[in-house]
Amino acid sequence: MGCSVSGIVNKKAGAALLKEPQAALAAVEAVRNEISIPLFVKFRTGWSPDIAPAVELAKQFESAGVDCLVFHPRVAPDKRTRPPVIENITAIKEAVSIPVFGNGDIITPEDCLNMLESTGCDGVSVGRMAMARPWLFAEWTSGFEPDENIFRDYALRLADALDTHFDPIRALKRFKLFTVYFAANFTFGHSLQSKFLAAKSMDQVREAIHKHLRPGMQLTKRPNMNLYST
Ligand SMILES: Cc1cc2nc3c(=O)[nH]c(=O)nc-3n(C[C@H](O)[C@H](O)[C@H](O)COP(=O)(O)O)c2cc1C
């Protein structure tokens, strides 16, 4: 219930459910009744800056048997442009006794620690950076050191995975969706992204990967926000 993209919200899915808390709760209860594995519920502040409805919903999710809440403290109309209101993670954390994970704009391990320390949350959930650099979990927690070809290898593996699981048109579409976060890693991200967007097939994607993802490309310290905020 964190997605506020119009294609999702117009179908009354994603963050739209936060406009109808009873429907949100019914969906969670239905899932809870069907599964025995841990159930995490991800949600946002809602559609107005007032945190009270989200706090109320958090308590209801807990009563419904949810194991963990993942909270993104932004209102739904704000896709990801203004900064998250991280004090609101504390408001959710204090309202329930199940674990609460914070989410929003985590780029570095220091951002993680800041969120944990300043909000009292139990864990942190990483979105776009996990697409930009999926190895960052290993890097931050167990000292993994990526080699100089990791971006190329990642892009090739992603292309193969998409080819395996999707038809050629969807595979290409999904690859292009991912490139925006991937390209945000680099100082010349816009020009890199335009190379991928020009590809008309997955073979052309692979050609672009081999041609343009070279060792030693200049990385940005923080992602290029013009790309990253899409
Ligand atoms: C491509 C994309 C797809 C997303 N899909 C969902 C989704 O299905 N459900 C959801 O709750 N949030 C979704 N989100 C929002 C993220 O989970 C996350 O809350 C948001 O990007 C902020 O965290 P971040 O700064 O770590 O990216 C999506 C975000 C992106 C960029």
XYZ file of C-alpha atoms and ligand atoms in Angstrom:
261
model
C 0.000 0.000 0.000
C 2.908 2.288 -0.724
C 2.515 2.696 -4.458
C 0.906 5.937 -5.640
C 1.541 5.565 -9.382
C -1.682 6.525 -11.201
C -1.923 3.221 -13.124
C -2.103 1.377 -9.787
C -4.156 3.888 -7.791
C -6.778 4.189 -10.553
C -7.453 0.467 -10.119
C -8.083 1.142 -6.409
C -4.909 -0.752 -5.560
C -1.687 0.336 -3.818
C -1.988 3.547 -1.820
C -5.630 3.937 -2.965
C -6.495 1.362 -0.302
C -5.492 3.915 2.317
C -8.532 5.977 1.296
C -10.676 3.046 2.389
C -9.116 1.710 5.597
C -11.800 -0.956 5.949
C -10.900 -2.338 2.514
C -7.202 -2.236 3.444
C -7.904 -4.142 6.629
C -10.123 -6.673 4.856
C -7.340 -7.350 2.327
C -4.800 -7.861 5.105
C -7.152 -10.145 7.041
C -7.798 -12.215 3.920
C -4.063 -12.678 3.364
C -3.475 -13.450 7.036
C -6.108 -16.191 6.895
C -4.425 -17.812 3.898
C -0.778 -17.847 4.903
C 1.279 -18.971 7.867
C 4.583 -17.365 6.874
C 5.423 -13.943 8.371
C 3.209 -11.202 6.979
C 4.699 -7.755 6.436
C 2.433 -4.845 5.511
C 3.914 -1.871 3.722
C 1.990 1.405 3.785
C 2.284 5.167 3.637
C 1.007 8.067 5.694
C -2.152 8.203 3.581
C -3.634 11.024 1.564
C -3.280 13.887 4.049
C -0.325 14.850 6.260
C -2.293 13.967 9.421
C -0.613 10.866 10.884
C -3.602 9.841 13.047
C -5.343 7.645 10.399
C -2.093 5.741 9.716
C -1.582 5.211 13.457
C -5.113 3.863 13.762
C -4.596 1.570 10.783
C -1.284 0.324 12.212
C -3.090 -0.778 15.369
C -5.743 -2.543 13.324
C -3.103 -4.337 11.247
C -1.468 -5.518 14.459
C -4.813 -6.791 15.776
C -5.342 -8.597 12.459
C -2.188 -10.645 13.100
C 0.364 -8.826 10.942
C 3.956 -9.666 11.955
C 5.744 -6.509 10.868
C 4.881 -3.070 9.480
C 6.983 -1.289 6.880
C 6.203 2.401 6.909
C 7.031 5.013 4.275
C 6.282 8.394 5.847
C 5.074 10.297 2.820
C 1.575 11.234 1.722
C 0.399 9.410 -1.370
C 0.208 12.367 -3.768
C 3.909 13.012 -3.079
C 5.483 10.364 -5.275
C 8.985 10.757 -3.865
C 9.834 14.412 -4.303
C 9.651 16.000 -0.829
C 11.678 14.443 1.993
C 9.968 11.757 4.092
C 8.643 12.957 7.491
C 10.667 10.521 9.532
C 9.182 11.502 12.924
C 6.045 9.794 11.687
C 7.902 6.461 11.726
C 8.240 6.996 15.484
C 4.489 7.632 15.755
C 3.791 4.264 14.110
C 6.479 2.498 16.154
C 5.016 3.807 19.419
C 1.483 2.753 18.476
C 2.184 -0.999 18.124
C 4.265 -3.713 19.713
C 5.143 -5.629 16.506
C 8.366 -4.610 14.693
C 8.218 -1.503 12.505
C 10.630 -0.959 9.610
C 11.223 2.554 8.304
C 11.502 3.327 4.609
C 12.338 6.279 2.397
C 15.449 7.808 0.811
C 17.994 5.396 2.298
C 21.120 5.720 0.183
C 24.027 4.941 2.495
C 24.701 2.822 5.609
C 24.811 6.114 7.541
C 21.240 6.879 6.389
C 20.234 3.462 7.751
C 21.829 4.122 11.125
C 20.287 7.597 11.281
C 16.838 6.208 10.612
C 17.256 3.450 13.196
C 18.599 5.811 15.827
C 16.390 8.833 15.249
C 13.075 6.993 14.934
C 13.576 3.941 17.154
C 12.393 1.685 14.302
C 13.390 -1.991 14.276
C 14.644 -2.274 10.726
C 15.044 -0.402 7.482
C 13.576 -1.172 4.092
C 15.516 -0.118 0.987
C 13.711 0.455 -2.315
C 15.358 2.207 -5.228
C 18.939 1.688 -4.068
C 18.239 -2.036 -4.059
C 17.568 -1.725 -7.793
C 20.487 0.601 -8.387
C 22.987 -1.636 -6.520
C 21.424 -4.903 -5.363
C 24.684 -6.023 -3.771
C 24.576 -3.188 -1.258
C 23.093 -5.463 1.422
C 26.198 -7.654 1.273
C 28.389 -4.568 1.033
C 26.860 -2.926 4.118
C 26.532 -5.981 6.304
C 29.376 -8.361 5.459
C 32.072 -6.286 3.815
C 31.464 -7.531 0.257
C 33.626 -5.584 -2.185
C 32.200 -5.311 -5.696
C 34.667 -5.759 -8.548
C 34.994 -3.291 -11.392
C 32.658 -5.193 -13.702
C 29.795 -5.530 -11.281
C 27.481 -3.056 -13.028
C 27.967 -4.787 -16.364
C 27.506 -8.248 -14.860
C 24.414 -7.156 -12.966
C 22.826 -5.640 -16.075
C 23.580 -8.814 -18.086
C 22.135 -11.075 -15.394
C 19.057 -8.915 -15.161
C 18.613 -9.059 -18.949
C 18.890 -12.870 -18.842
C 16.421 -13.137 -15.958
C 13.892 -10.918 -17.723
C 14.285 -12.945 -20.926
C 13.677 -16.143 -18.987
C 10.558 -14.972 -17.187
C 8.856 -12.512 -19.566
C 7.912 -12.329 -23.213
C 10.313 -10.191 -25.327
C 8.155 -7.040 -25.257
C 7.615 -7.097 -21.494
C 11.248 -8.013 -20.858
C 12.392 -4.946 -22.797
C 9.845 -2.696 -21.090
C 10.930 -3.877 -17.649
C 14.587 -3.496 -18.465
C 13.925 0.122 -19.459
C 12.031 0.743 -16.231
C 15.000 -0.501 -14.253
C 17.601 1.525 -16.178
C 16.469 4.793 -14.671
C 17.588 3.705 -11.182
C 20.626 1.928 -12.532
C 21.714 4.969 -14.573
C 21.318 7.212 -11.508
C 24.519 5.580 -10.201
C 26.660 7.373 -12.754
C 27.678 10.988 -13.324
C 26.710 10.624 -16.980
C 23.552 8.713 -16.132
C 21.296 10.571 -18.548
C 23.379 9.698 -21.563
C 23.714 6.081 -20.406
C 19.977 5.818 -19.930
C 19.297 7.203 -23.397
C 21.426 4.376 -24.870
C 19.264 1.779 -23.119
C 16.019 3.542 -23.977
C 16.998 3.457 -27.666
C 17.255 -0.354 -27.662
C 14.549 -2.100 -29.679
C 15.261 -5.645 -28.524
C 16.966 -7.467 -25.699
C 19.865 -8.219 -28.048
C 20.336 -4.491 -28.521
C 20.156 -4.099 -24.732
C 23.040 -6.568 -24.404
C 25.020 -4.756 -27.079
C 24.505 -1.479 -25.202
C 25.597 -3.102 -21.930
C 28.848 -4.397 -23.454
C 29.540 -1.113 -25.212
C 28.663 1.396 -22.483
C 29.164 -0.306 -19.098
C 32.922 -0.204 -18.784
C 35.160 -0.597 -15.733
C 36.087 2.663 -14.007
C 32.966 4.643 -14.899
C 32.516 7.675 -12.672
C 29.998 6.967 -9.906
C 27.935 9.656 -8.200
C 28.215 9.885 -4.407
C 24.446 10.103 -4.102
C 22.228 9.061 -7.001
C 21.359 11.572 -9.678
C 18.052 12.818 -8.270
C 16.618 13.873 -11.620
C 16.690 10.228 -12.612
C 16.163 8.722 -9.185
C 12.993 10.662 -8.334
C 10.981 9.319 -11.280
C 9.683 0.836 -9.491
C 9.071 0.939 -8.120
C 8.038 0.071 -7.761
C 7.445 0.172 -6.506
N 6.429 -0.688 -6.174
C 5.876 -0.614 -4.949
C 4.849 -1.521 -4.569
O 4.422 -2.384 -5.351
N 4.319 -1.420 -3.315
C 4.768 -0.478 -2.417
O 4.286 -0.439 -1.288
N 5.733 0.407 -2.757
C 6.297 0.351 -3.984
N 7.295 1.227 -4.321
C 7.753 2.232 -3.333
C 8.976 1.740 -2.604
O 8.714 0.515 -1.956
C 9.473 2.736 -1.545
O 8.470 2.953 -0.572
C 9.855 4.094 -2.116
O 10.564 3.964 -3.345
C 10.695 4.868 -1.113
O 11.800 4.115 -0.680
P 13.263 4.293 -1.349
O 13.620 5.760 -1.163
O 14.152 3.371 -0.568
O 13.136 3.961 -2.785
C 7.893 1.146 -5.571
C 8.940 2.009 -5.931
C 9.528 1.918 -7.192
C 10.640 2.869 -7.523
